[in-house]
Amino acid sequence: MPALSELEAAYKAAAKDSGFAAELAQLQATYIGRPTPLYFAKRLTEQLGGARIYLKREDLAHTGAHKINNAIGQALLAKKMGKQRLIAETGAGQHGVATATGAALTGLSCDIYMGSDDIARQSLNVFRMKLLGARVIEVSTGSRTLKDAINEGLRDWTTNVRTTHYVMGTVFGPHPFPMMVRDFQAVIGKEAKKQIMKAEGRLPDYLIACVGGGSNSIGLFFDFLSDEGVRMIGVEAGGRGIETGEHAARFAGGSIGVLQGTKSYLLQDDDGNVLGTHSVSAGLDYASVGPEHAYLKDSGRAEYTYANDEEALNAFELLSRTEGIIPALESAHALAETIKRAPALSKETVIVVNLSGRGDKDVQHVARIKGIEL
Amino acid sequence: MTSRITRKFSELRKKGQKAFIPYIMTGHPTLQRTGELIRLLEAAGADIIELGVPFSDPLADGPTIQKAAQAALQQGVTLSSVIAFVADLRKTTQVPLILMTYYNPIFKYGEERFARDASAAGVDGIIVPDLPPDEAGNLIAFCRKAGIDTIFLLAPTSTEERIKKVAQASRGFIYYVSITGITGANLSMDASIGSHIAHIKENCSTPVAVGFGISSPDEAATVSQFADGVIVGSAIVRQVENPDEEISRYLLSLRKAVQ
């Protein structure tokens, strides 16, 4: 608790500090490569024959995903707080890579916790983290995925709280993490709003983004929350299908619970134990979801649905072939929902999809699923 | 009505003694074995016994208790079965019993129903390591009504404000976490533990027991100089499958050290 209070105070001070904002803006522009483009996906639009589809290209941000927006923000904050070490959890490895990058940039040491199942399916990112000077610590307890990596990260933080900052990678965990991570990711929606106004002269009809913990989606949604005409759709991982129990669709298959300092929708059994999850994409393979999404769901402001593994894999291939963009399997879930919806919508309808990351990290995994040896 | 836990501490205080508080995981390796262990603990002079409730994501626990929780979950042990187990125990023992459980099982069970059922079964207190007093208003109220002591945690990093909050919310005793860390970690005791505890005691009259990382009789002896009670968990959990005589010898050595 004292560590959380210290973090909240430091974050509030930084949020008011124009020096901090200027330093972050400078790094966003010159290091991360922001603003990322908003790209009109002409061929995908034509092929689906309905709504006009724009892609917010977070895959073009440094390190290949939106995770860097938050990691750089928190690394700067940790440095300001006088911490010497960053730790983080990672699922797909993108947040681990982003945190390792932030550590290298600020000269802090870095340890990344990663479930052994995720290490097996994301070996490329494991090696990237090591190249960036981080240590990757394998977590072989529980479901051996993201949830367990967070448990170990929080245990480490509890132990080394005086010297270490825990870089939570998503809008989850105890306050102030969900707020702080959202604020660092909100740059996505702020840019997208300006860009779509320039491209279409109006706000979009739909925002579509995948939801694991929920940081890329809240990042896109946040700046549009008060724009009533903009519908927001979060796409969870349907895994092998809700009926099989092998999924990570918390809204479709979960109930309210408390995990890792957060009250939200949770996949749990009748006794309050957390259930195992499955998704083809490591970054969506998580038993709970950011509390602000739970609020948006309950208030009806955003809708939540899911795409299963097969639909995501099809979307992964379709975008690669029609647009020359290989998306992350996480982002492919948002694309799968777009593929379902767009054909039935009018040609005047505008959809902005958050292409939260690039798919290089998934290429080996997808080849394995297809039975191809690389 | 004064709780069994409070009565035990005042009884010990009168005799100038400190409380020996062992922890075991309910259902590890089986519920039957837990019953046998409780008899061993009592025979060795345990003043209060902490019963762990298995949970899938035990954030505050190190590898030993994580594994014990996994084993218990595989036995199908849940919060409801632990409550039923306590009701059964109460036929043969009056030793004060505390449940150490994470919050989600209680939340799922229903806070009010939990307090009522646990109290009826004979549970004397609860420790919920992932629930700070700030978020515990309802649970505290239900437990007060049911006569269950709520025991909250303080750590070496706790601020003045937090000490006051925890002191106010705690009944029975305050759990001082000896280290910044998780259960079963190595104890690196520094001189400050004494002054920390003295400082907490300036704020309240509630007894202070110390846990996390205490495994040897020497460590238990050192801690008991400052504290009203000594909690030993992981070190006992590691031994539950050893022969009874061996466990008893170890427990008696701890009991002797806590003075």
Tab-separated table of N, CA and C in Angstrom, chain B residues 92-211:
chain	number	residue	atom	x	y	z
B	92	THR	N	-13.702	-31.264	18.973
B	92	THR	CA	-12.615	-31.834	19.777
B	92	THR	C	-11.602	-30.813	20.286
B	93	THR	N	-11.662	-29.571	19.810
B	93	THR	CA	-10.656	-28.611	20.295
B	93	THR	C	-11.234	-27.203	20.460
B	94	GLN	N	-10.691	-26.511	21.431
B	94	GLN	CA	-11.103	-25.118	21.656
B	94	GLN	C	-9.965	-24.143	21.331
B	95	VAL	N	-8.926	-24.625	20.665
B	95	VAL	CA	-7.801	-23.742	20.334
B	95	VAL	C	-8.295	-22.624	19.404
B	96	PRO	N	-7.862	-21.394	19.623
B	96	PRO	CA	-8.275	-20.315	18.703
B	96	PRO	C	-7.832	-20.605	17.268
B	97	LEU	N	-8.751	-20.437	16.335
B	97	LEU	CA	-8.473	-20.746	14.922
B	97	LEU	C	-8.681	-19.511	14.047
B	98	ILE	N	-7.698	-19.285	13.180
B	98	ILE	CA	-7.767	-18.141	12.260
B	98	ILE	C	-7.715	-18.667	10.835
B	99	LEU	N	-8.574	-18.159	9.981
B	99	LEU	CA	-8.459	-18.494	8.562
B	99	LEU	C	-7.625	-17.431	7.868
B	100	MET	N	-6.632	-17.894	7.087
B	100	MET	CA	-5.902	-16.968	6.229
B	100	MET	C	-6.358	-17.254	4.807
B	101	THR	N	-7.104	-16.310	4.251
B	101	THR	CA	-7.658	-16.524	2.913
B	101	THR	C	-7.531	-15.260	2.083
B	102	TYR	N	-7.434	-15.434	0.789
B	102	TYR	CA	-7.465	-14.273	-0.093
B	102	TYR	C	-8.899	-13.785	-0.217
B	103	TYR	N	-9.048	-12.610	-0.778
B	103	TYR	CA	-10.358	-11.966	-0.733
B	103	TYR	C	-11.375	-12.580	-1.686
B	104	ASN	N	-10.953	-12.986	-2.885
B	104	ASN	CA	-11.964	-13.391	-3.869
B	104	ASN	C	-12.855	-14.556	-3.414
B	105	PRO	N	-12.297	-15.585	-2.767
B	105	PRO	CA	-13.197	-16.640	-2.260
B	105	PRO	C	-14.265	-16.096	-1.302
B	106	ILE	N	-13.908	-15.156	-0.454
B	106	ILE	CA	-14.900	-14.558	0.453
B	106	ILE	C	-15.921	-13.746	-0.332
B	107	PHE	N	-15.418	-12.975	-1.293
B	107	PHE	CA	-16.301	-12.136	-2.118
B	107	PHE	C	-17.317	-13.006	-2.846
B	108	LYS	N	-16.835	-14.112	-3.409
B	108	LYS	CA	-17.698	-15.010	-4.162
B	108	LYS	C	-18.701	-15.707	-3.227
B	109	TYR	N	-18.244	-16.059	-2.043
B	109	TYR	CA	-19.092	-16.732	-1.047
B	109	TYR	C	-20.183	-15.790	-0.553
B	110	GLY	N	-19.846	-14.498	-0.545
B	110	GLY	CA	-20.739	-13.473	0.015
B	110	GLY	C	-20.218	-13.094	1.394
B	111	GLU	N	-19.891	-11.821	1.581
B	111	GLU	CA	-19.220	-11.411	2.825
B	111	GLU	C	-20.064	-11.690	4.065
B	112	GLU	N	-21.355	-11.344	3.964
B	112	GLU	CA	-22.204	-11.484	5.158
B	112	GLU	C	-22.398	-12.959	5.501
B	113	ARG	N	-22.672	-13.745	4.456
B	113	ARG	CA	-22.881	-15.172	4.650
B	113	ARG	C	-21.604	-15.819	5.187
B	114	PHE	N	-20.460	-15.371	4.660
B	114	PHE	CA	-19.188	-15.920	5.127
B	114	PHE	C	-19.019	-15.673	6.627
B	115	ALA	N	-19.223	-14.404	7.042
B	115	ALA	CA	-19.017	-14.069	8.452
B	115	ALA	C	-19.937	-14.920	9.337
B	116	ARG	N	-21.175	-15.062	8.907
B	116	ARG	CA	-22.140	-15.841	9.678
B	116	ARG	C	-21.736	-17.314	9.766
B	117	ASP	N	-21.433	-17.903	8.610
B	117	ASP	CA	-21.101	-19.337	8.577
B	117	ASP	C	-19.790	-19.631	9.295
B	118	ALA	N	-18.791	-18.769	9.078
B	118	ALA	CA	-17.485	-19.003	9.705
B	118	ALA	C	-17.625	-18.916	11.217
B	119	SER	N	-18.394	-17.924	11.660
B	119	SER	CA	-18.589	-17.757	13.099
B	119	SER	C	-19.320	-18.967	13.685
B	120	ALA	N	-20.370	-19.411	13.007
B	120	ALA	CA	-21.123	-20.572	13.500
B	120	ALA	C	-20.248	-21.816	13.557
B	121	ALA	N	-19.300	-21.902	12.630
B	121	ALA	CA	-18.421	-23.077	12.608
B	121	ALA	C	-17.386	-23.033	13.725
B	122	GLY	N	-17.116	-21.814	14.231
B	122	GLY	CA	-16.125	-21.694	15.297
B	122	GLY	C	-14.819	-21.044	14.872
B	123	VAL	N	-14.852	-20.309	13.769
B	123	VAL	CA	-13.675	-19.538	13.350
B	123	VAL	C	-13.565	-18.307	14.242
B	124	ASP	N	-12.353	-18.015	14.722
B	124	ASP	CA	-12.181	-16.885	15.649
B	124	ASP	C	-11.673	-15.617	14.976
B	125	GLY	N	-10.944	-15.792	13.875
B	125	GLY	CA	-10.387	-14.597	13.241
B	125	GLY	C	-10.069	-14.857	11.779
B	126	ILE	N	-9.875	-13.774	11.024
B	126	ILE	CA	-9.468	-13.923	9.622
B	126	ILE	C	-8.332	-12.958	9.279
B	127	ILE	N	-7.494	-13.447	8.382
B	127	ILE	CA	-6.436	-12.620	7.797
B	127	ILE	C	-6.646	-12.682	6.291
B	128	VAL	N	-6.783	-11.519	5.665
B	128	VAL	CA	-7.007	-11.465	4.213
B	128	VAL	C	-5.893	-10.590	3.628
B	129	PRO	N	-4.791	-11.216	3.204
B	129	PRO	CA	-3.607	-10.412	2.876
B	129	PRO	C	-3.774	-9.468	1.693
B	130	ASP	N	-4.741	-9.754	0.808
B	130	ASP	CA	-4.891	-8.846	-0.339
B	130	ASP	C	-6.044	-7.861	-0.156
B	131	LEU	N	-6.486	-7.709	1.082
B	131	LEU	CA	-7.555	-6.742	1.349
B	131	LEU	C	-7.083	-5.716	2.388
B	132	PRO	N	-6.757	-4.505	1.942
B	132	PRO	CA	-6.362	-3.474	2.903
B	132	PRO	C	-7.590	-2.957	3.652
B	133	PRO	N	-7.414	-2.436	4.856
B	133	PRO	CA	-8.576	-1.968	5.628
B	133	PRO	C	-9.400	-0.922	4.864
B	134	ASP	N	-8.743	-0.160	3.993
B	134	ASP	CA	-9.436	0.870	3.199
B	134	ASP	C	-10.612	0.306	2.421
B	135	GLU	N	-10.477	-0.969	1.999
B	135	GLU	CA	-11.493	-1.586	1.139
B	135	GLU	C	-12.339	-2.595	1.919
B	136	ALA	N	-12.139	-2.664	3.232
B	136	ALA	CA	-12.713	-3.780	3.991
B	136	ALA	C	-13.910	-3.384	4.854
B	137	GLY	N	-14.440	-2.184	4.646
B	137	GLY	CA	-15.512	-1.680	5.508
B	137	GLY	C	-16.633	-2.672	5.744
B	138	ASN	N	-17.182	-3.236	4.681
B	138	ASN	CA	-18.308	-4.165	4.837
B	138	ASN	C	-17.907	-5.429	5.572
B	139	LEU	N	-16.786	-5.987	5.147
B	139	LEU	CA	-16.361	-7.250	5.752
B	139	LEU	C	-16.091	-7.047	7.252
B	140	ILE	N	-15.466	-5.930	7.579
B	140	ILE	CA	-15.202	-5.652	9.001
B	140	ILE	C	-16.524	-5.593	9.767
B	141	ALA	N	-17.495	-4.884	9.200
B	141	ALA	CA	-18.788	-4.741	9.886
B	141	ALA	C	-19.455	-6.106	10.102
B	142	PHE	N	-19.459	-6.934	9.063
B	142	PHE	CA	-20.081	-8.263	9.194
B	142	PHE	C	-19.335	-9.119	10.220
B	143	CYS	N	-18.007	-9.016	10.210
B	143	CYS	CA	-17.213	-9.820	11.151
B	143	CYS	C	-17.418	-9.343	12.593
B	144	ARG	N	-17.501	-8.022	12.792
B	144	ARG	CA	-17.765	-7.498	14.144
B	144	ARG	C	-19.059	-8.098	14.675
B	145	LYS	N	-20.084	-8.048	13.803
B	145	LYS	CA	-21.398	-8.532	14.205
B	145	LYS	C	-21.365	-10.023	14.545
B	146	ALA	N	-20.555	-10.748	13.773
B	146	ALA	CA	-20.498	-12.206	13.967
B	146	ALA	C	-19.492	-12.610	15.037
B	147	GLY	N	-18.733	-11.635	15.545
B	147	GLY	CA	-17.745	-11.964	16.574
B	147	GLY	C	-16.470	-12.591	16.025
B	148	ILE	N	-16.119	-12.222	14.798
B	148	ILE	CA	-14.858	-12.709	14.219
B	148	ILE	C	-13.835	-11.576	14.224
B	149	ASP	N	-12.639	-11.876	14.702
B	149	ASP	CA	-11.587	-10.861	14.717
B	149	ASP	C	-11.037	-10.644	13.311
B	150	THR	N	-10.854	-9.388	12.936
B	150	THR	CA	-10.229	-9.069	11.647
B	150	THR	C	-8.790	-8.637	11.914
B	151	ILE	N	-7.874	-9.364	11.313
B	151	ILE	CA	-6.446	-9.125	11.565
B	151	ILE	C	-5.818	-8.569	10.293
B	152	PHE	N	-5.303	-7.352	10.375
B	152	PHE	CA	-4.704	-6.725	9.193
B	152	PHE	C	-3.183	-6.686	9.305
B	153	LEU	N	-2.546	-6.425	8.186
B	153	LEU	CA	-1.085	-6.527	8.104
B	153	LEU	C	-0.411	-5.156	8.084
B	154	LEU	N	0.730	-5.108	8.729
B	154	LEU	CA	1.615	-3.956	8.604
B	154	LEU	C	2.973	-4.455	8.130
B	155	ALA	N	3.700	-3.589	7.441
B	155	ALA	CA	5.007	-3.983	6.895
B	155	ALA	C	6.047	-2.953	7.323
B	156	PRO	N	7.330	-3.274	7.128
B	156	PRO	CA	8.368	-2.305	7.508
B	156	PRO	C	8.211	-0.963	6.794
B	157	THR	N	7.549	-0.962	5.631
B	157	THR	CA	7.407	0.277	4.874
B	157	THR	C	6.143	1.069	5.257
B	158	SER	N	5.339	0.526	6.186
B	158	SER	CA	4.074	1.193	6.509
B	158	SER	C	4.290	2.583	7.102
B	159	THR	N	3.477	3.503	6.634
B	159	THR	CA	3.581	4.870	7.117
B	159	THR	C	2.772	5.044	8.407
B	160	GLU	N	2.980	6.173	9.021
B	160	GLU	CA	2.264	6.552	10.242
B	160	GLU	C	0.747	6.430	10.067
B	161	GLU	N	0.272	6.967	8.949
B	161	GLU	CA	-1.158	6.980	8.659
B	161	GLU	C	-1.703	5.549	8.551
B	162	ARG	N	-0.911	4.688	7.888
B	162	ARG	CA	-1.312	3.299	7.694
B	162	ARG	C	-1.326	2.547	9.029
B	163	ILE	N	-0.341	2.809	9.848
B	163	ILE	CA	-0.292	2.152	11.161
B	163	ILE	C	-1.575	2.469	11.931
B	164	LYS	N	-1.983	3.722	11.893
B	164	LYS	CA	-3.201	4.125	12.615
B	164	LYS	C	-4.418	3.410	12.035
B	165	LYS	N	-4.495	3.366	10.704
B	165	LYS	CA	-5.640	2.741	10.030
B	165	LYS	C	-5.737	1.255	10.371
B	166	VAL	N	-4.586	0.575	10.287
B	166	VAL	CA	-4.556	-0.873	10.553
B	166	VAL	C	-4.867	-1.144	12.026
B	167	ALA	N	-4.322	-0.307	12.897
B	167	ALA	CA	-4.568	-0.496	14.332
B	167	ALA	C	-6.063	-0.372	14.619
B	168	GLN	N	-6.686	0.575	13.963
B	168	GLN	CA	-8.103	0.812	14.194
B	168	GLN	C	-8.984	-0.323	13.664
B	169	ALA	N	-8.550	-0.923	12.549
B	169	ALA	CA	-9.369	-1.956	11.907
B	169	ALA	C	-9.123	-3.343	12.480
B	170	SER	N	-8.019	-3.510	13.206
B	170	SER	CA	-7.634	-4.852	13.651
B	170	SER	C	-8.216	-5.203	15.009
B	171	ARG	N	-8.616	-6.440	15.130
B	171	ARG	CA	-9.028	-7.013	16.421
B	171	ARG	C	-8.252	-8.299	16.623
B	172	GLY	N	-8.020	-8.672	17.881
B	172	GLY	CA	-7.285	-9.900	18.178
B	172	GLY	C	-5.799	-9.622	18.238
B	173	PHE	N	-5.208	-9.384	17.079
B	173	PHE	CA	-3.831	-8.902	17.032
B	173	PHE	C	-3.566	-8.233	15.693
B	174	ILE	N	-2.419	-7.579	15.595
B	174	ILE	CA	-1.956	-7.007	14.329
B	174	ILE	C	-0.851	-7.914	13.808
B	175	TYR	N	-0.889	-8.178	12.527
B	175	TYR	CA	0.109	-9.055	11.901
B	175	TYR	C	1.202	-8.165	11.335
B	176	TYR	N	2.376	-8.208	11.973
B	176	TYR	CA	3.498	-7.429	11.440
B	176	TYR	C	4.328	-8.324	10.530
B	177	VAL	N	4.423	-7.919	9.268
B	177	VAL	CA	5.197	-8.678	8.289
B	177	VAL	C	6.658	-8.277	8.454
B	178	SER	N	7.485	-9.273	8.828
B	178	SER	CA	8.855	-8.971	9.258
B	178	SER	C	9.728	-8.405	8.149
B	179	ILE	N	9.369	-8.701	6.918
B	179	ILE	CA	10.216	-8.299	5.801
B	179	ILE	C	9.358	-7.639	4.738
B	180	THR	N	9.996	-6.918	3.803
B	180	THR	CA	9.237	-6.574	2.610
B	180	THR	C	9.369	-7.797	1.729
B	181	GLY	N	8.305	-8.537	1.545
B	181	GLY	CA	8.427	-9.745	0.745
B	181	GLY	C	7.259	-10.673	0.918
B	182	ILE	N	7.470	-11.927	0.562
B	182	ILE	CA	6.399	-12.913	0.569
B	182	ILE	C	6.702	-13.990	1.600
B	183	THR	N	5.717	-14.857	1.864
B	183	THR	CA	5.913	-15.889	2.882
B	183	THR	C	7.039	-16.832	2.484
B	184	GLY	N	7.776	-17.275	3.498
B	184	GLY	CA	8.804	-18.281	3.268
B	184	GLY	C	10.130	-17.726	2.765
B	185	ALA	N	10.218	-16.428	2.592
B	185	ALA	CA	11.477	-15.823	2.140
B	185	ALA	C	12.485	-15.873	3.282
B	186	ASN	N	13.768	-15.637	2.942
B	186	ASN	CA	14.763	-15.622	4.009
B	186	ASN	C	14.589	-14.385	4.867
B	187	LEU	N	14.667	-14.615	6.161
B	187	LEU	CA	14.506	-13.495	7.073
B	187	LEU	C	15.830	-12.750	7.141
B	188	SER	N	15.818	-11.472	6.825
B	188	SER	CA	17.037	-10.694	7.039
B	188	SER	C	16.666	-9.654	8.072
B	189	MET	N	16.817	-10.074	9.300
B	189	MET	CA	16.303	-9.221	10.362
B	189	MET	C	17.265	-8.088	10.633
B	190	ASP	N	16.760	-6.907	10.601
B	190	ASP	CA	17.634	-5.813	10.985
B	190	ASP	C	17.170	-5.267	12.335
B	191	ALA	N	17.989	-4.429	12.874
B	191	ALA	CA	17.724	-3.916	14.213
B	191	ALA	C	16.393	-3.162	14.261
B	192	SER	N	15.949	-2.700	13.100
B	192	SER	CA	14.777	-1.825	13.092
B	192	SER	C	13.492	-2.540	13.484
B	193	ILE	N	13.454	-3.870	13.424
B	193	ILE	CA	12.212	-4.585	13.717
B	193	ILE	C	11.720	-4.238	15.129
B	194	GLY	N	12.643	-4.163	16.073
B	194	GLY	CA	12.268	-3.833	17.446
B	194	GLY	C	11.646	-2.457	17.548
B	195	SER	N	12.285	-1.488	16.894
B	195	SER	CA	11.769	-0.121	16.989
B	195	SER	C	10.458	0.031	16.226
B	196	HIS	N	10.328	-0.698	15.090
B	196	HIS	CA	9.063	-0.685	14.348
B	196	HIS	C	7.913	-1.159	15.229
B	197	ILE	N	8.132	-2.301	15.891
B	197	ILE	CA	7.063	-2.877	16.705
B	197	ILE	C	6.756	-1.965	17.894
B	198	ALA	N	7.806	-1.430	18.495
B	198	ALA	CA	7.597	-0.510	19.623
B	198	ALA	C	6.751	0.669	19.159
B	199	HIS	N	7.033	1.123	17.938
B	199	HIS	CA	6.297	2.259	17.401
B	199	HIS	C	4.815	1.921	17.185
B	200	ILE	N	4.557	0.719	16.661
B	200	ILE	CA	3.166	0.291	16.460
B	200	ILE	C	2.454	0.240	17.810
B	201	LYS	N	3.142	-0.260	18.805
B	201	LYS	CA	2.519	-0.435	20.122
B	201	LYS	C	2.210	0.911	20.799
B	202	GLU	N	2.931	1.941	20.360
B	202	GLU	CA	2.589	3.275	20.879
B	202	GLU	C	1.205	3.699	20.390
B	203	ASN	N	0.817	3.168	19.239
B	203	ASN	CA	-0.446	3.566	18.618
B	203	ASN	C	-1.661	2.782	19.076
B	204	CYS	N	-1.444	1.633	19.726
B	204	CYS	CA	-2.591	0.809	20.086
B	204	CYS	C	-2.230	-0.205	21.161
B	205	SER	N	-3.274	-0.752	21.749
B	205	SER	CA	-3.032	-1.741	22.793
B	205	SER	C	-3.195	-3.161	22.253
B	206	THR	N	-3.530	-3.272	20.969
B	206	THR	CA	-3.704	-4.591	20.347
B	206	THR	C	-2.348	-5.306	20.304
B	207	PRO	N	-2.308	-6.601	20.624
B	207	PRO	CA	-1.044	-7.334	20.524
B	207	PRO	C	-0.505	-7.343	19.094
B	208	VAL	N	0.799	-7.460	18.961
B	208	VAL	CA	1.426	-7.517	17.642
B	208	VAL	C	2.155	-8.852	17.497
B	209	ALA	N	1.775	-9.612	16.478
B	209	ALA	CA	2.473	-10.868	16.189
B	209	ALA	C	3.247	-10.697	14.888
B	210	VAL	N	4.391	-11.383	14.805
B	210	VAL	CA	5.273	-11.204	13.654
B	210	VAL	C	5.361	-12.492	12.842
B	211	GLY	N	5.271	-12.357	11.539
B	211	GLY	CA	5.387	-13.517	10.670
B	211	GLY	C	6.108	-13.198	9.381
